[in-house]
PDB file of C-alpha atoms in Angstrom:
ATOM      1  CA  ASP A 636     -67.085 178.778   8.625  1.00 61.00           C
ATOM      2  CA  GLY A 637     -64.440 181.649   7.532  1.00 74.00           C
ATOM      3  CA  ASP A 638     -64.494 185.054   5.687  1.00 79.00           C
ATOM      4  CA  GLU A 639     -66.400 185.646   2.352  1.00 84.00           C
ATOM      5  CA  ILE A 640     -66.298 188.062   0.068  1.00 85.00           C
ATOM      6  CA  PHE A 641     -69.699 189.230  -1.682  1.00 85.00           C
ATOM      7  CA  LEU A 642     -69.821 189.718  -5.413  1.00 90.00           C
ATOM      8  CA  ILE A 643     -72.422 190.913  -7.729  1.00 89.00           C
ATOM      9  CA  LYS A 644     -72.878 189.596 -11.274  1.00 89.00           C
ATOM     10  CA  ARG A 645     -72.119 192.448 -14.231  1.00 88.00           C
ATOM     11  CA  PRO A 646     -75.123 192.229 -17.050  1.00 87.00           C
ATOM     12  CA  ALA A 647     -74.879 190.055 -20.194  1.00 92.00           C
ATOM     13  CA  ASN A 648     -74.623 193.204 -22.205  1.00 94.00           C
ATOM     14  CA  ASP A 649     -71.580 195.042 -20.158  1.00 89.00           C
ATOM     15  CA  PRO A 650     -69.164 196.013 -22.675  1.00 88.00           C
ATOM     16  CA  ALA A 651     -66.085 195.048 -20.454  1.00 84.00           C
ATOM     17  CA  TRP A 652     -66.941 192.147 -18.718  1.00 87.00           C
ATOM     18  CA  PRO A 653     -70.241 190.504 -19.393  1.00 92.00           C
ATOM     19  CA  ASN A 654     -71.788 187.846 -16.876  1.00 93.00           C
ATOM     20  CA  MET A 655     -68.762 188.128 -14.719  1.00 92.00           C
ATOM     21  CA  TRP A 656     -68.523 188.452 -11.244  1.00 93.00           C
ATOM     22  CA  HIS A 657     -67.130 191.579  -9.364  1.00 89.00           C
ATOM     23  CA  PHE A 658     -66.412 193.620  -6.332  1.00 84.00           C
ATOM     24  CA  PRO A 659     -69.397 195.782  -5.837  1.00 83.00           C
ATOM     25  CA  GLY A 660     -68.089 199.441  -6.198  1.00 78.00           C
ATOM     26  CA  THR A 661     -68.656 202.809  -7.180  1.00 76.00           C
ATOM     27  CA  VAL A 662     -66.774 205.853  -8.732  1.00 74.00           C
ATOM     28  CA  LEU A 663     -65.324 208.434  -6.443  1.00 74.00           C
ATOM     29  CA  ARG A 664     -65.824 211.653  -8.676  1.00 75.00           C
ATOM     30  CA  PHE A 665     -63.210 214.495  -8.341  1.00 77.00           C
ATOM     31  CA  HIS A 666     -65.878 216.967  -6.330  1.00 83.00           C
ATOM     32  CA  ASP A 667     -67.220 213.792  -4.124  1.00 81.00           C
ATOM     33  CA  GLU A 668     -66.880 213.155  -0.493  1.00 83.00           C
ATOM     34  CA  LYS A 669     -66.475 209.524   0.103  1.00 79.00           C
ATOM     35  CA  GLU A 670     -69.368 209.437   2.173  1.00 84.00           C
ATOM     36  CA  ILE A 671     -71.451 210.342  -1.108  1.00 84.00           C
ATOM     37  CA  ALA A 672     -69.645 207.319  -2.606  1.00 82.00           C
ATOM     38  CA  PHE A 673     -70.447 205.043   0.002  1.00 84.00           C
ATOM     39  CA  THR A 674     -74.277 206.103  -0.593  1.00 86.00           C
ATOM     40  CA  ARG A 675     -74.015 204.923  -4.196  1.00 85.00           C
ATOM     41  CA  LEU A 676     -72.395 201.704  -2.935  1.00 83.00           C
ATOM     42  CA  ALA A 677     -75.029 201.153  -0.694  1.00 84.00           C
ATOM     43  CA  GLU A 678     -77.548 201.588  -3.316  1.00 84.00           C
ATOM     44  CA  GLU A 679     -75.357 199.313  -5.554  1.00 82.00           C
ATOM     45  CA  LEU A 680     -76.097 196.274  -2.764  1.00 81.00           C
ATOM     46  CA  GLY A 681     -79.657 197.206  -2.709  1.00 80.00           C
ATOM     47  CA  ILE A 682     -79.670 198.358   0.772  1.00 82.00           C
ATOM     48  CA  LYS A 683     -80.425 201.889   2.186  1.00 82.00           C
ATOM     49  CA  LYS A 684     -77.396 202.610   4.124  1.00 82.00           C
ATOM     50  CA  LEU A 685     -74.036 200.664   4.845  1.00 82.00           C
ATOM     51  CA  PRO A 686     -74.243 199.158   8.315  1.00 79.00           C
ATOM     52  CA  GLU A 687     -70.742 200.874   9.362  1.00 81.00           C
ATOM     53  CA  THR A 688     -68.126 203.018   7.769  1.00 80.00           C
ATOM     54  CA  PRO A 689     -65.919 200.962   5.134  1.00 81.00           C
ATOM     55  CA  LYS A 690     -62.142 200.648   6.514  1.00 80.00           C
ATOM     56  CA  LEU A 691     -59.787 201.225   4.143  1.00 77.00           C
ATOM     57  CA  LEU A 692     -58.196 198.045   2.928  1.00 73.00           C
ATOM     58  CA  ASP A 693     -55.748 198.526  -0.132  1.00 70.00           C
ATOM     59  CA  THR A 694     -54.920 200.362  -3.424  1.00 74.00           C
ATOM     60  CA  LEU A 695     -54.263 199.574  -6.954  1.00 70.00           C
ATOM     61  CA  ILE A 696     -53.289 201.774 -10.036  1.00 71.00           C
ATOM     62  CA  GLU A 697     -54.308 199.889 -12.853  1.00 69.00           C
ATOM     63  CA  GLY A 698     -55.108 200.624 -16.638  1.00 67.00           C
ATOM     64  CA  ASN A 699     -57.113 198.505 -19.052  1.00 65.00           C
ATOM     65  CA  GLN A 700     -60.067 198.991 -21.630  1.00 65.00           C
ATOM     66  CA  ARG A 701     -61.327 201.672 -19.593  1.00 63.00           C
ATOM     67  CA  GLY A 702     -58.375 203.701 -19.259  1.00 68.00           C
ATOM     68  CA  ARG A 703     -55.695 203.915 -16.132  1.00 69.00           C
ATOM     69  CA  HIS A 704     -57.283 204.714 -12.820  1.00 67.00           C
ATOM     70  CA  LEU A 705     -56.790 203.863  -9.130  1.00 70.00           C
ATOM     71  CA  HIS A 706     -58.937 201.534  -7.284  1.00 70.00           C
ATOM     72  CA  VAL A 707     -59.245 201.738  -3.778  1.00 74.00           C
ATOM     73  CA  PHE A 708     -60.953 198.800  -1.519  1.00 74.00           C
ATOM     74  CA  TYR A 709     -62.373 199.088   1.598  1.00 76.00           C
ATOM     75  CA  ARG A 710     -63.891 196.446   3.970  1.00 76.00           C
ATOM     76  CA  LEU A 711     -66.712 196.330   5.490  1.00 76.00           C
ATOM     77  CA  GLU A 712     -68.011 193.730   7.676  1.00 76.00           C
ATOM     78  CA  VAL A 713     -71.760 192.815   7.795  1.00 74.00           C
ATOM     79  CA  SER A 714     -73.729 190.417  10.231  1.00 71.00           C
ATOM     80  CA  THR A 715     -75.185 186.964   8.896  1.00 67.00           C
ATOM     81  CA  ASP A 716     -78.506 188.237   9.142  1.00 73.00           C
ATOM     82  CA  GLN A 717     -77.650 191.528   6.677  1.00 73.00           C
ATOM     83  CA  GLU A 718     -79.757 191.095   3.562  1.00 76.00           C
ATOM     84  CA  PHE A 719     -78.755 192.126   0.384  1.00 74.00           C
ATOM     85  CA  SER A 720     -81.136 192.220  -3.202  1.00 72.00           C
ATOM     86  CA  THR A 721     -77.952 191.925  -5.103  1.00 78.00           C
ATOM     87  CA  GLY A 722     -75.268 189.424  -5.709  1.00 85.00           C
ATOM     88  CA  GLN A 723     -74.091 186.780  -3.328  1.00 86.00           C
ATOM     89  CA  PHE A 724     -71.211 185.833  -0.763  1.00 87.00           C
ATOM     90  CA  PHE A 725     -68.318 183.273  -1.838  1.00 90.00           C
ATOM     91  CA  PRO A 726     -65.714 181.816   0.316  1.00 88.00           C
ATOM     92  CA  LEU A 727     -62.367 183.426  -0.340  1.00 84.00           C
ATOM     93  CA  ASN A 728     -60.768 180.183  -1.306  1.00 84.00           C
ATOM     94  CA  ASN A 729     -63.438 179.174  -3.685  1.00 88.00           C
ATOM     95  CA  LEU A 730     -64.554 182.035  -5.934  1.00 90.00           C
ATOM     96  CA  PRO A 731     -66.742 181.536  -9.014  1.00 93.00           C
ATOM     97  CA  PRO A 732     -64.242 180.767 -12.388  1.00 92.00           C
ATOM     98  CA  GLU A 733     -66.208 184.192 -13.871  1.00 94.00           C
ATOM     99  CA  ALA A 734     -64.826 186.403 -11.507  1.00 92.00           C
ATOM    100  CA  ILE A 735     -62.591 189.315 -13.086  1.00 88.00           C
ATOM    101  CA  ALA A 736     -59.018 188.235 -12.664  1.00 85.00           C
ATOM    102  CA  TYR A 737     -57.324 191.014 -11.573  1.00 80.00           C
ATOM    103  CA  GLN A 738     -59.805 191.276  -8.643  1.00 82.00           C
ATOM    104  CA  VAL A 739     -59.326 187.769  -7.787  1.00 84.00           C
ATOM    105  CA  VAL A 740     -55.645 188.633  -7.624  1.00 82.00           C
ATOM    106  CA  GLN A 741     -56.367 191.282  -5.344  1.00 77.00           C
ATOM    107  CA  ILE A 742     -58.539 188.868  -3.269  1.00 78.00           C
ATOM    108  CA  GLN A 743     -55.320 186.213  -2.976  1.00 79.00           C
ATOM    109  CA  LYS A 744     -53.068 189.258  -1.471  1.00 74.00           C
ATOM    110  CA  LEU A 745     -55.709 189.421   1.147  1.00 68.00           C
ATOM    111  CA  ILE A 746     -56.073 186.083   2.341  1.00 65.00           C
TER     112      ILE A 746
END
């Protein structure tokens, strides 16, 4: 009944955001091609390969307890029969209260 976003819950022992829901993601290291990062993202999602190449959606430069960094957001549309072994989908207008605040702001910009 509308667009949803897939979020993954961080473990209780996460030093920055314990038990918080977040975007699945990966680090793009200096020497990486983005396809390598997409492979790591598929691993975080619990699938062998992304069903398509993600499309660039937005960027955000931020500083937090982990330092200053650039977030690059990609959109990946999946079919309703795609199964992931981690996380769950949430309606864009009904995110969990334990979602990481700056990511909620990013989501709200997109809807």
